[in-house]
Short mmCIF file of C-alpha atoms in Angstrom, two decimals:
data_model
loop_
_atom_site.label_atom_id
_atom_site.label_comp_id
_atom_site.label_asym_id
_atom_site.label_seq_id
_atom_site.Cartn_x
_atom_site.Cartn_y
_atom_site.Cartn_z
CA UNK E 3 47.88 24.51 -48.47
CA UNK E 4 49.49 25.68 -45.43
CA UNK E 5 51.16 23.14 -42.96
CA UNK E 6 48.94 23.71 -39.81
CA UNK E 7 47.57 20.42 -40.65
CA UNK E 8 51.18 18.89 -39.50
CA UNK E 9 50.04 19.14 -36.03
CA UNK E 10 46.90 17.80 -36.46
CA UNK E 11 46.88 14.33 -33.96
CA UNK E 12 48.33 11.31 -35.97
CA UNK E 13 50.30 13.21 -38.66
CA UNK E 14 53.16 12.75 -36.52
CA UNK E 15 52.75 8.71 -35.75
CA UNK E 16 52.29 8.84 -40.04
CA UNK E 17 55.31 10.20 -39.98
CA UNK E 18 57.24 7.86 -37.78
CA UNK E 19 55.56 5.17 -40.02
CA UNK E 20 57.01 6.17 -42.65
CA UNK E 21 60.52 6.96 -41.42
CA UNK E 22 60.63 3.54 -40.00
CA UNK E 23 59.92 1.59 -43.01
CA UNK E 24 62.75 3.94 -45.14
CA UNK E 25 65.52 3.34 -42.32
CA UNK E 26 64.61 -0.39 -42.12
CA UNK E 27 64.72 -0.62 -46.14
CA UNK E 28 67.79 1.50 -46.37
CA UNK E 29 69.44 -0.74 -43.46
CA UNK E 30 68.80 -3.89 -45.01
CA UNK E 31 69.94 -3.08 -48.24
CA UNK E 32 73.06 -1.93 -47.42
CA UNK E 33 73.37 -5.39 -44.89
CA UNK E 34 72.46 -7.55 -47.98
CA UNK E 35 74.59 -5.70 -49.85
CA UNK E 36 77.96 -5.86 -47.43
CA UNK E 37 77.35 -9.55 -47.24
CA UNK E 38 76.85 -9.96 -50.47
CA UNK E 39 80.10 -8.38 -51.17
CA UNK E 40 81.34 -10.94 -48.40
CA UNK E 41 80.37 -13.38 -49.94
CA UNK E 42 81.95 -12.67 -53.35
CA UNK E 43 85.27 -12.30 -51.77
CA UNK E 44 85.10 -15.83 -50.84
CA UNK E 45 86.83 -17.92 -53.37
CA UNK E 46 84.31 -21.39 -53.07
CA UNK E 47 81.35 -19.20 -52.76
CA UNK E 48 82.01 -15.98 -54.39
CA UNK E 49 79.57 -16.86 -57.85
CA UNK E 50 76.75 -18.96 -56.00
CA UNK E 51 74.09 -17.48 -57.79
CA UNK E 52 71.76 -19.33 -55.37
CA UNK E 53 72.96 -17.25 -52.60
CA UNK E 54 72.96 -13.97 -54.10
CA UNK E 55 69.32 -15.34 -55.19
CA UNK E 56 67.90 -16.15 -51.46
CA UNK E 57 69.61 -12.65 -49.85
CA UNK E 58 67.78 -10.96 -52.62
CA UNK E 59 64.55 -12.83 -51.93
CA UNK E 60 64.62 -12.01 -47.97
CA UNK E 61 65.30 -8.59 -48.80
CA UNK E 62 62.37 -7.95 -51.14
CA UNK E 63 60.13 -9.93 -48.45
CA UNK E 64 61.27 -8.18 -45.39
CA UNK E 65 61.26 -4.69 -47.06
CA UNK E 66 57.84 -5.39 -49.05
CA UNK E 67 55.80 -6.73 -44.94
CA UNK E 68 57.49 -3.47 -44.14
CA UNK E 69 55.76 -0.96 -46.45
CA UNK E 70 52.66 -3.49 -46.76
CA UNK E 71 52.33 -2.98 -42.91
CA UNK E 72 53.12 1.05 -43.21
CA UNK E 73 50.54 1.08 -45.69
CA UNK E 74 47.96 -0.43 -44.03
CA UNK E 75 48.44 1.77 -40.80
CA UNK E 76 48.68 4.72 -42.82
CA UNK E 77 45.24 4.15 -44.42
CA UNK E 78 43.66 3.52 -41.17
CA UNK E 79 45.23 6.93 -39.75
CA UNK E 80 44.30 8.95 -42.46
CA UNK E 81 40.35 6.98 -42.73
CA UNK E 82 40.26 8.17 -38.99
CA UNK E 83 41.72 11.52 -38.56
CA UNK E 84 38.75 11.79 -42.17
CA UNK E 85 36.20 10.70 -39.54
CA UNK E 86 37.11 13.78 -36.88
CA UNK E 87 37.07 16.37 -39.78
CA UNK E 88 33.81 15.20 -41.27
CA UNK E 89 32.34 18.57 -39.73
CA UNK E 90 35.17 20.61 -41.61
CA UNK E 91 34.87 18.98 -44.74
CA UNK E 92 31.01 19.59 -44.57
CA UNK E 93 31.60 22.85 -43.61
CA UNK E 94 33.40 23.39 -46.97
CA UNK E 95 31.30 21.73 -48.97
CA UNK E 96 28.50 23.96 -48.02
CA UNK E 97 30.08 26.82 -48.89
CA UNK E 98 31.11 25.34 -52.65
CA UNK E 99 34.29 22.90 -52.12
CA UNK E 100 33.55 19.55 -53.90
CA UNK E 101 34.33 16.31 -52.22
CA UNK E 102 36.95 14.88 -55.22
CA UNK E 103 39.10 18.36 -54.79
CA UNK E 104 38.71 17.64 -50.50
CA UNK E 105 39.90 14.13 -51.14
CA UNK E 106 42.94 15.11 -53.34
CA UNK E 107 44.15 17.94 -50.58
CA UNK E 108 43.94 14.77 -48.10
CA UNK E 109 45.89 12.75 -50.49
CA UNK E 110 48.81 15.35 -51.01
CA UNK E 111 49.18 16.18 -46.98
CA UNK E 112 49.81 11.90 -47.36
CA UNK E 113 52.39 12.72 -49.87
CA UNK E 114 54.13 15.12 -47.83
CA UNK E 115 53.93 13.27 -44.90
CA UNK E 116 55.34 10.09 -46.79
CA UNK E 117 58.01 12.42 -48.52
CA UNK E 118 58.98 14.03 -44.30
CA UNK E 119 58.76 10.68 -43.03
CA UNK E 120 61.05 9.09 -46.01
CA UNK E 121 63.41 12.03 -46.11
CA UNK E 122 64.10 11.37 -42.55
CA UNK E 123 64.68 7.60 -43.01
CA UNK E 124 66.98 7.80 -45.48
CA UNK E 125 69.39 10.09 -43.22
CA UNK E 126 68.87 7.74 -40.75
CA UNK E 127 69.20 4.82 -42.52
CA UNK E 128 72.30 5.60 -44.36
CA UNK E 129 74.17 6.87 -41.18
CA UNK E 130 73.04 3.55 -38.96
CA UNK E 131 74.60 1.57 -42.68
CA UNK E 132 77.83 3.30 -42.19
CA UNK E 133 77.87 2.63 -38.43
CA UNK E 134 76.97 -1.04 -38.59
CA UNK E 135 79.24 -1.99 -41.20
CA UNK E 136 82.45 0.05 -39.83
CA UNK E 137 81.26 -1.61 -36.77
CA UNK E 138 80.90 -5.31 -38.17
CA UNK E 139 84.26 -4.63 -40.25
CA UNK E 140 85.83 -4.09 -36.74
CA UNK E 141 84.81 -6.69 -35.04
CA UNK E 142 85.51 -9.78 -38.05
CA UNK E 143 88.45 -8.12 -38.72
CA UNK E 144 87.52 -7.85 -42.42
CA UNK E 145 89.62 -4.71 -43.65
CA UNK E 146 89.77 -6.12 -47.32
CA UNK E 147 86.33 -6.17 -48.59
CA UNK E 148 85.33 -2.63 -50.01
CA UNK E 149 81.57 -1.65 -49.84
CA UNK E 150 80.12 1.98 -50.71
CA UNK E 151 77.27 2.32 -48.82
CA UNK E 152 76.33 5.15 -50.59
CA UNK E 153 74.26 4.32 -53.58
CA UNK E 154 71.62 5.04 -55.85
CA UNK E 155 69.43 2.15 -54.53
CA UNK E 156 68.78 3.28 -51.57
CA UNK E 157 66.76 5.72 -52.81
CA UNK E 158 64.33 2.92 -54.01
CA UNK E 159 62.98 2.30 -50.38
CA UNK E 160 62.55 5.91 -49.78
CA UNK E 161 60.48 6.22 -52.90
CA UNK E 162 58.23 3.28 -52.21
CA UNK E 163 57.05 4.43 -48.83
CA UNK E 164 56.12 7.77 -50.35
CA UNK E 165 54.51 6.97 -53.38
CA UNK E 166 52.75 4.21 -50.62
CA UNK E 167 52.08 6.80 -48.04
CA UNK E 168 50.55 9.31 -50.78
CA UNK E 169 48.24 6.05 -52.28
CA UNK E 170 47.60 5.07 -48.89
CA UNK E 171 46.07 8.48 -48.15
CA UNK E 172 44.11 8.38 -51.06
CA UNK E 173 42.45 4.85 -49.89
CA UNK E 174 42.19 6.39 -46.46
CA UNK E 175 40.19 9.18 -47.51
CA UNK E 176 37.46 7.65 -49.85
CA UNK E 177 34.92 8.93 -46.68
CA UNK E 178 35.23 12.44 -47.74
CA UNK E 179 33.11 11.66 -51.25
CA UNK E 180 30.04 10.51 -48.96
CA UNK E 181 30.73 13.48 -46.46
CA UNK E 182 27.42 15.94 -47.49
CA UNK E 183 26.83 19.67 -46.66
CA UNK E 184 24.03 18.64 -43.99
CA UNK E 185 26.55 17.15 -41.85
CA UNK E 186 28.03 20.24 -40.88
CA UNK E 187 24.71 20.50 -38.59
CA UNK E 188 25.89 17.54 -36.74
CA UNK E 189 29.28 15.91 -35.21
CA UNK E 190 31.66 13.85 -36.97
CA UNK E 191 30.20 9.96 -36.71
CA UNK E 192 31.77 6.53 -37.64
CA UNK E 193 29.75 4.82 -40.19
CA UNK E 194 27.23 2.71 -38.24
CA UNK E 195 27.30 -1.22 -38.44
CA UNK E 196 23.88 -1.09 -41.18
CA UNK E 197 26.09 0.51 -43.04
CA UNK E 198 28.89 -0.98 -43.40
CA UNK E 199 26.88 -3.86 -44.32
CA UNK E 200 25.67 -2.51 -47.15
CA UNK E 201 28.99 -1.42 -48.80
CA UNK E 202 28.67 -4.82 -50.78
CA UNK E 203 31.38 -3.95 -53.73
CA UNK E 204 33.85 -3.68 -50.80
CA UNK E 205 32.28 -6.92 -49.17
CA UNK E 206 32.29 -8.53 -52.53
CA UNK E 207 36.07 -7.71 -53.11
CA UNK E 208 37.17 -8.65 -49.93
CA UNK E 209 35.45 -12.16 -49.79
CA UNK E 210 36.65 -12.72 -53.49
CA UNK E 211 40.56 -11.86 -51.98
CA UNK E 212 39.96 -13.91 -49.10
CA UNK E 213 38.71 -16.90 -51.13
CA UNK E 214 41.28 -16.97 -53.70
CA UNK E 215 44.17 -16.85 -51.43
CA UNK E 216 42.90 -19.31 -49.09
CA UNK E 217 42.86 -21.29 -52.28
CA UNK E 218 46.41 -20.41 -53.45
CA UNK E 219 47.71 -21.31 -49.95
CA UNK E 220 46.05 -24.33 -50.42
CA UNK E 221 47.77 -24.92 -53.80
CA UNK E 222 50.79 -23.74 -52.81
CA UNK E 223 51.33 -26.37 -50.00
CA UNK E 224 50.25 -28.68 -52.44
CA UNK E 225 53.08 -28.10 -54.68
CA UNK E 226 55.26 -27.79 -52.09
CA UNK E 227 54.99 -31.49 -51.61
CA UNK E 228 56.81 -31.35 -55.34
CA UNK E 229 58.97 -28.28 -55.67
CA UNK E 230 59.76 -25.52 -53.29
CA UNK E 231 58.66 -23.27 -55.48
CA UNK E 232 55.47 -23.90 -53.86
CA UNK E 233 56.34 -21.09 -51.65
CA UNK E 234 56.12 -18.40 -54.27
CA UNK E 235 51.92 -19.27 -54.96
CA UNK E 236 51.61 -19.72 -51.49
CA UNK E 237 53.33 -16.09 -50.98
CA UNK E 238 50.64 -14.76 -53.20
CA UNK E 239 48.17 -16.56 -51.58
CA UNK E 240 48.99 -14.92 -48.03
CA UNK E 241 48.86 -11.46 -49.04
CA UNK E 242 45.52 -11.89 -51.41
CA UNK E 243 43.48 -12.90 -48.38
CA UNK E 244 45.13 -10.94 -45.42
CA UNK E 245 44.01 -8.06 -47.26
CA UNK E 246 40.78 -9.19 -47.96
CA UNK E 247 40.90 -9.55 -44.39
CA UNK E 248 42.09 -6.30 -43.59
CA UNK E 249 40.13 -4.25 -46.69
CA UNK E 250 36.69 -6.55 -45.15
CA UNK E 251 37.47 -6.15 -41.25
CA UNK E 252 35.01 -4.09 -40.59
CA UNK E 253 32.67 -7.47 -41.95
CA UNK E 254 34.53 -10.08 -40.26
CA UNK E 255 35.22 -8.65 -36.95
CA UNK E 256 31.84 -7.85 -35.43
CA UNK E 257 30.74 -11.27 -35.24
CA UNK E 258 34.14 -11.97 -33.32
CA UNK E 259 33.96 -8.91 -30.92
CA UNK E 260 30.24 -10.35 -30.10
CA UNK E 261 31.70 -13.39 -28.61
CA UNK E 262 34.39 -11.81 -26.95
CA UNK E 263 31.68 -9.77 -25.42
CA UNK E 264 30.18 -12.37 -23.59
CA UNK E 265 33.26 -13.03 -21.39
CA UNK E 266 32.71 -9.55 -19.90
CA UNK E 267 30.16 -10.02 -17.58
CA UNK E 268 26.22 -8.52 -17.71
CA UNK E 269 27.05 -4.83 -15.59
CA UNK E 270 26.26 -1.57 -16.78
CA UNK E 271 30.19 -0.68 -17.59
CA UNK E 272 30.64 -3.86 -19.58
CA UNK E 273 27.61 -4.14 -21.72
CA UNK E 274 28.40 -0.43 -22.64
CA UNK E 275 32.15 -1.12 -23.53
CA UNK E 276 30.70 -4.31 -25.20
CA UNK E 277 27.93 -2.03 -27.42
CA UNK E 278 30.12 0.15 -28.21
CA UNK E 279 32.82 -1.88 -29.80
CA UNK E 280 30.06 -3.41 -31.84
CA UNK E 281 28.16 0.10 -32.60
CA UNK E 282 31.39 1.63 -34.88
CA UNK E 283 32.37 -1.78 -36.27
CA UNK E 284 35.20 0.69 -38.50
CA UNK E 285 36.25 2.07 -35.61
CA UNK E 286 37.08 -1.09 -33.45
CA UNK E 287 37.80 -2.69 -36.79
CA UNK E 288 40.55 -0.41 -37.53
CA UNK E 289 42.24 -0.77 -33.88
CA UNK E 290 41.66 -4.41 -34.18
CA UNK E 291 43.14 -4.91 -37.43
CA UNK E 292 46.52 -2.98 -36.21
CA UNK E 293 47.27 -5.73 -33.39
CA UNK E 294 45.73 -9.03 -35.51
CA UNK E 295 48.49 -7.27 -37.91
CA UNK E 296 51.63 -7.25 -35.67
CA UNK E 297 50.63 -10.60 -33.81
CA UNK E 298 50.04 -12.14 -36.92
CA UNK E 299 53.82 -11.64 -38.32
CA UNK E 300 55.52 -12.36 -35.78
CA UNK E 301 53.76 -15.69 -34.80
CA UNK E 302 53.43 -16.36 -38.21
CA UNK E 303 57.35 -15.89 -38.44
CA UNK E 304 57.75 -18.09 -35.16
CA UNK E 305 55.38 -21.11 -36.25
CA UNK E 306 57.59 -21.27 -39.62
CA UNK E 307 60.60 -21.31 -38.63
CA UNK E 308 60.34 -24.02 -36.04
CA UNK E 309 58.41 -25.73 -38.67
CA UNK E 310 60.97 -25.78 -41.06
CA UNK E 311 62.58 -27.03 -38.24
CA UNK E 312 60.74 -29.79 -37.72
CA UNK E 313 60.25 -30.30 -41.68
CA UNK E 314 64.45 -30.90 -41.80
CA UNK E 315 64.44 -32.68 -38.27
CA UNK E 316 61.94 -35.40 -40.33
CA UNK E 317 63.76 -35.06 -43.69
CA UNK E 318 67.26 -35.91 -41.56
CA UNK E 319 65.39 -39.15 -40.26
CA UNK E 320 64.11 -38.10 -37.00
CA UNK E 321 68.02 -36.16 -35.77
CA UNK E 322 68.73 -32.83 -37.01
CA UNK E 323 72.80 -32.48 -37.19
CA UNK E 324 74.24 -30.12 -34.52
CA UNK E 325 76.01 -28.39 -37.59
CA UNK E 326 72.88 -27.85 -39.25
CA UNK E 327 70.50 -27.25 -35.68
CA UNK E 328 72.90 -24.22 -34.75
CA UNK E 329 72.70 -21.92 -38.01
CA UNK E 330 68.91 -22.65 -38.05
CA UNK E 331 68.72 -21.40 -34.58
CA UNK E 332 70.84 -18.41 -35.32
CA UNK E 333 68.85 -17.55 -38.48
CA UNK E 334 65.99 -17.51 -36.23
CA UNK E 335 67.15 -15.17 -34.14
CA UNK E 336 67.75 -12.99 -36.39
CA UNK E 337 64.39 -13.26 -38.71
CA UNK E 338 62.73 -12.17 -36.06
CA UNK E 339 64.59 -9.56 -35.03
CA UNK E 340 64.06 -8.26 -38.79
CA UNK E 341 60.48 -9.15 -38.57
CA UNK E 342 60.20 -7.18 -34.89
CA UNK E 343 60.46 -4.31 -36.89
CA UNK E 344 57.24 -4.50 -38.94
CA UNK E 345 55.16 -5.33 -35.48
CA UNK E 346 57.11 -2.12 -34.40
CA UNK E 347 55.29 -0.21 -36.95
CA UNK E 348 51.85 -1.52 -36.49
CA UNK E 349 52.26 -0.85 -32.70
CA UNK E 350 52.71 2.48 -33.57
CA UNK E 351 50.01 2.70 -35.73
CA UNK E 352 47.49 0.62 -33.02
CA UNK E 353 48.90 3.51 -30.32
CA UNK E 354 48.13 6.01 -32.55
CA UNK E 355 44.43 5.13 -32.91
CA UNK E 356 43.89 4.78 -29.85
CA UNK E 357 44.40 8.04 -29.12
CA UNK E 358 42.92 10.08 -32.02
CA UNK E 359 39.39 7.53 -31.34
CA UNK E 360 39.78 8.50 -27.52
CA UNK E 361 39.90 12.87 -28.33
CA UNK E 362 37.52 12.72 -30.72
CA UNK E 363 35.15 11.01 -29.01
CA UNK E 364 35.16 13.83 -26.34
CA UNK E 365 31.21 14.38 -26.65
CA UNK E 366 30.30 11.23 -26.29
CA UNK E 367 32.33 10.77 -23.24
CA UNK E 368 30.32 13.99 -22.18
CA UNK E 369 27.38 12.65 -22.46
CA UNK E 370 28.02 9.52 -20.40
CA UNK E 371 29.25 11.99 -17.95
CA UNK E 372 26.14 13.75 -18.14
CA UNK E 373 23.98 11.05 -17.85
CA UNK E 374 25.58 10.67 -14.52
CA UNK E 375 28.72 7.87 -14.90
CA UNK E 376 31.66 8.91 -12.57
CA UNK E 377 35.13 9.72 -14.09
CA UNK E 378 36.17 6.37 -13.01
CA UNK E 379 33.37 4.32 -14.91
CA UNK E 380 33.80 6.44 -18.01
CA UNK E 381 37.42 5.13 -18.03
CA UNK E 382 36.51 1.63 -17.15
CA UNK E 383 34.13 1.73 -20.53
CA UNK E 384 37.44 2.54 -22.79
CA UNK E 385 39.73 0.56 -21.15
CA UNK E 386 37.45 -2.30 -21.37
CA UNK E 387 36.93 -1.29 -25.38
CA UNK E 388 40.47 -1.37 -25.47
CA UNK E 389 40.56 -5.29 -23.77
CA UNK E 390 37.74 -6.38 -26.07
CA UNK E 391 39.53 -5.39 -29.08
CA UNK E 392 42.59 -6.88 -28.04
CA UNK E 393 41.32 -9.88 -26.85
CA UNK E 394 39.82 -10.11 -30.51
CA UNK E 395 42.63 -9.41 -32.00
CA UNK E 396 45.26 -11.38 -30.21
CA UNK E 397 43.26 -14.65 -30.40
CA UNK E 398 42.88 -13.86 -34.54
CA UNK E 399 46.19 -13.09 -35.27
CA UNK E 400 47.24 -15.95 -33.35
CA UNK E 401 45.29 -18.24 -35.22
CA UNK E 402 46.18 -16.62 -38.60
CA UNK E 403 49.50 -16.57 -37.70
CA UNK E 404 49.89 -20.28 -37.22
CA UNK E 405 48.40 -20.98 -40.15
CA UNK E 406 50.63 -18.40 -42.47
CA UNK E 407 53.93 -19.77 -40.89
CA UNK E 408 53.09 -23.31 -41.25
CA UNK E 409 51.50 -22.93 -45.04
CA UNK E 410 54.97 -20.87 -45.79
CA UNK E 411 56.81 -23.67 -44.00
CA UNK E 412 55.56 -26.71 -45.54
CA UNK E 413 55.17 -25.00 -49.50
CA UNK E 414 59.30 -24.39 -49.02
CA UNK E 415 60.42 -27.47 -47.35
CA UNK E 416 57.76 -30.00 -48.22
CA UNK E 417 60.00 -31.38 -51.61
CA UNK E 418 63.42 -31.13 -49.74
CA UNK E 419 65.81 -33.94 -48.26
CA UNK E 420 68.13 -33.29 -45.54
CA UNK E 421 70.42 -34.96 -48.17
CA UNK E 422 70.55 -37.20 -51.52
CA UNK E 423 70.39 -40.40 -49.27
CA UNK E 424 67.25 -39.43 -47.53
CA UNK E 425 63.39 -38.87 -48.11
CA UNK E 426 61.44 -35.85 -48.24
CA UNK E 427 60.24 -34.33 -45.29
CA UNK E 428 56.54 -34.50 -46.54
CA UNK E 429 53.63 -33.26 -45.22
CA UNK E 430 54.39 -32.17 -41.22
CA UNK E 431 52.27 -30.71 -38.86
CA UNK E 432 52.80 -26.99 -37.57
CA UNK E 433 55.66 -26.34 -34.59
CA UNK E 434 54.02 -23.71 -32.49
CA UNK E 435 56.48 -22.13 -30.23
CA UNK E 436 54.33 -21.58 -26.83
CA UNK E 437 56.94 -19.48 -24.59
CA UNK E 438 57.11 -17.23 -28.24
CA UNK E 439 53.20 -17.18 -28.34
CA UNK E 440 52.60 -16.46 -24.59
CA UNK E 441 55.12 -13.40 -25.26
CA UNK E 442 53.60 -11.92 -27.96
CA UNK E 443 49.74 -12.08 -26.16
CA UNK E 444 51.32 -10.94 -23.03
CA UNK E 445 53.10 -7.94 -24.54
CA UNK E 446 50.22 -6.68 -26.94
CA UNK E 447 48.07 -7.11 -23.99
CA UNK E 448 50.41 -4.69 -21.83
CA UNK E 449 50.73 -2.34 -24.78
CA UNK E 450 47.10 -2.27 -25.79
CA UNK E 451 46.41 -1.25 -22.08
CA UNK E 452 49.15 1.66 -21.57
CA UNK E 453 47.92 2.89 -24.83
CA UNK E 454 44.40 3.65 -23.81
CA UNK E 455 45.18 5.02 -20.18
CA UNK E 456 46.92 8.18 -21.49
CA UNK E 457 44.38 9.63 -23.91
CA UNK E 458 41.31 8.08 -21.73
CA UNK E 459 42.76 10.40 -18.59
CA UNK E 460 43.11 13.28 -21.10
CA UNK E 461 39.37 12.73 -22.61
CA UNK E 462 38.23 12.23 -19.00
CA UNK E 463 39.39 15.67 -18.10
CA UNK E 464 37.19 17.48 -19.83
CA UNK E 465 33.89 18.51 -17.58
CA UNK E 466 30.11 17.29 -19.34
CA UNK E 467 29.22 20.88 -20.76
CA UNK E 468 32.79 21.25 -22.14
CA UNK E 469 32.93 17.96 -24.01
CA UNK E 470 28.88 18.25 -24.99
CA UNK E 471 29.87 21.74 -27.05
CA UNK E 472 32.70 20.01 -28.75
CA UNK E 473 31.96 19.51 -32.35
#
């Protein structure tokens, strides 16, 4: 297997991917760790086992949305860069190459790419660890606490996110076992929207995860009311159905993109941006599902903390304590400056396919060319792709975000009194942050946009009879 593949268009944003998620593991590790070791030279709360307990717990969440993110975006790389080779893979299987051995080459180039990318976050990662914690030693003036930063641990992030990467390719690629030796005739297609519909094992399983979390979220703020341990089945209940949502998207984002649709207007330029968002539903599914991802964390980060906020504010009796309102604030800050990072990623990944869908859909660019659409209108069509997607996706991850942060939220704090003397906080309705909300819509909007000018001015290049003998 020779490495001209590494060039190929998205290998390198795989790569990123998976550096990112290694650094950010390695880097939080080693933070955990140095406070940890902090925290044990204190002399009243050296052996709290409860906070050794809660930095390991925001570790293990932070590093697990991390590679959970990385591994979604990976899978929707690798199912897309699949789609442009479906001429090369039927060219091999005409000529004897069977589809399992052509899925397990696609799944090892994920394993090296995972092993490149994690390789270079763990030399990253390591020296920002040294950096940061001579740096924080400096300023605290904190010359007696010893940490090594270099440890066999942090090898355990780097691991993960190949070992991810590598499955991730494997999911990725399940296209190649319905690619057949007749489609080297043609050009490589996205599975139409009949379909899609009738891949109803995948359906199945993604309803079932949808269901069942929606009914451990349910049970989790339920318990809440009782124990905080409430947020542990409501945890469980938020990753079951986002990836039903994410495994299903292609399912449950049509019927969303066709009312977005409507606020375009009736012209020629919009009802053919509209069409053909709807036409691929994998295709816009799979940019889609990259910003609901992003917007959903971090509003779903937002909405909880300033519930909890609001959870303790009624637990105090109506007056949260200025010694209490400040750390909360603080810890804020810095969750979702943690949490930036995973939104990070799935911008990457959203930028990413946005580009490879733009080049390989070179011919069919041609052909509205040919059929006589200026350069100008052929643009217009993806950009406005690009703003129906986003539109869709903004408005779901909003929406799912609100209703992650407040479920997490409640199942945590609904069984907890500001102190002995005081009730619980109870049941309390979700804080939504606007001026956080309005950011995140603004920004993905700006994003989404700059994203698809680039490779729409590179695919708009090309001249009709170019693009039209492009395979």
């Amino acid at each position: 297997m020779n490495g001209h593949w590494l060039r190929e268009r998205g290998m390198g944003a795989s790569i990123l991917v998976s550096a990112i998620s290694t650094a950010f593991g390695v880097v939080l590790i080693s933070a955990t760790g140095y406070i940890g070791a902090l925290l044990k030279a204190d002399p009243y709360v050296g052996e709290s086992a409860t906070l050794a307990f809660v930095l390991g717990f925001i570790t293990f969440v932070l590093v697990g949305l991390a590679v959970y993110v990385a591994a979604i975006v990976t899978a929707n790389t690798f199912s897309t860069v699949v789609a442009g080779r479906t001429r090369q893979i039927a060219l091999l299987r005409l000529i004897g190459a069977s589809a399992r051995s052509q899925r397990a080459q696609v799944a090892r180039q994920g394993l090296v790419v995972g092993s490149i990318g994690a390789l270079v976050g763990l030399i990253v990662g390591v020296a920002g660890s040294f950096a940061g914690i001579a740096l924080a030693a400096r300023l605290l003036g904190i010359g007696d606490v010893s940490y090594d930063v270099a440890r066999p641990a942090l090898l355990v992030p780097a691991l993960i996110v190949a070992l991810t990467t590598w499955a991730a390719a494997w999911v990725g690629s399940r296209r190649v076992l319905t690619v057949t030796p007749l489609q080297a005739l043609g050009s490589s297609t996205e599975a139409s929207r009949e379909q899609v519909v009738r891949r109803t094992a995948r359906n199945a399983t993604a309803i079932v995860l949808v269901g069942v979390g929606a009914l451990l979220l349910a049970g989790g703020i339920v318990l809440g009311l009782v124990s905080p341990l409430g947020v542990v089945v409501a945890f469980a209940g938020g990753v079951l159905s986002f990836t039903g949502i994410a495994l299903g998207a292609a399912l449950f984002m049509p019927p969303l993109l066709r009312l977005t649709g409507r606020l375009f207007g009736r012209s020629a330029v919009a009802r053919l941006a509209s069409e053909n968002a709807l036409r691929y539903p994998e295709r816009s599914s799979r940019m889609a599902i990259g910003v609901v991802i992003g917007v959903t964390l971090v509003t779903m980060f937002a909405v909880a903390l300033e519930s909890a906020k609001r959870a303790m504010t009624a637990a105090a009796g109506g007056t949260l304590p200025p010694e209490l309102s400040a750390p909360l604030d603080a810890f804020a800050g810095v969750m979702m400056a943690l949490v930036g990072v995973s939104a990070v990623i799935a911008a990457v990944g959203l930028v990413n396919l946005l580009t490879l869908g733009v080049v390989q859909r070179q011919r069919e660019l041609g052909l509205l060319r040919a059929l006589g659409l200026s350069t100008g209108q052929v643009r217009r069509v993806v950009l406005l792709e690009a703003a129906h997607v986003t539109i869709t996706a903004v408005v779901t991850g909003v929406v799912l975000g609100i209703a992650y942060g407040w479920a997490g939220a409640q199942s945590l704090l609904g069984a907890v009194a500001a102190n002995p003397n005081q009730e619980k906080a109870g049941l309390v309705w979700p804080a939504i942050p606007v001026p956080v909300v309005v950011l995140i819509v603004v920004a993905t909007a700006v994003l989404t946009l700059v994203a698809a000018v680039v490779p729409t001015r590179l695919a708009t290049r090309v001249s009709p009879i170019e693009a039209l003998a492009a395979a």
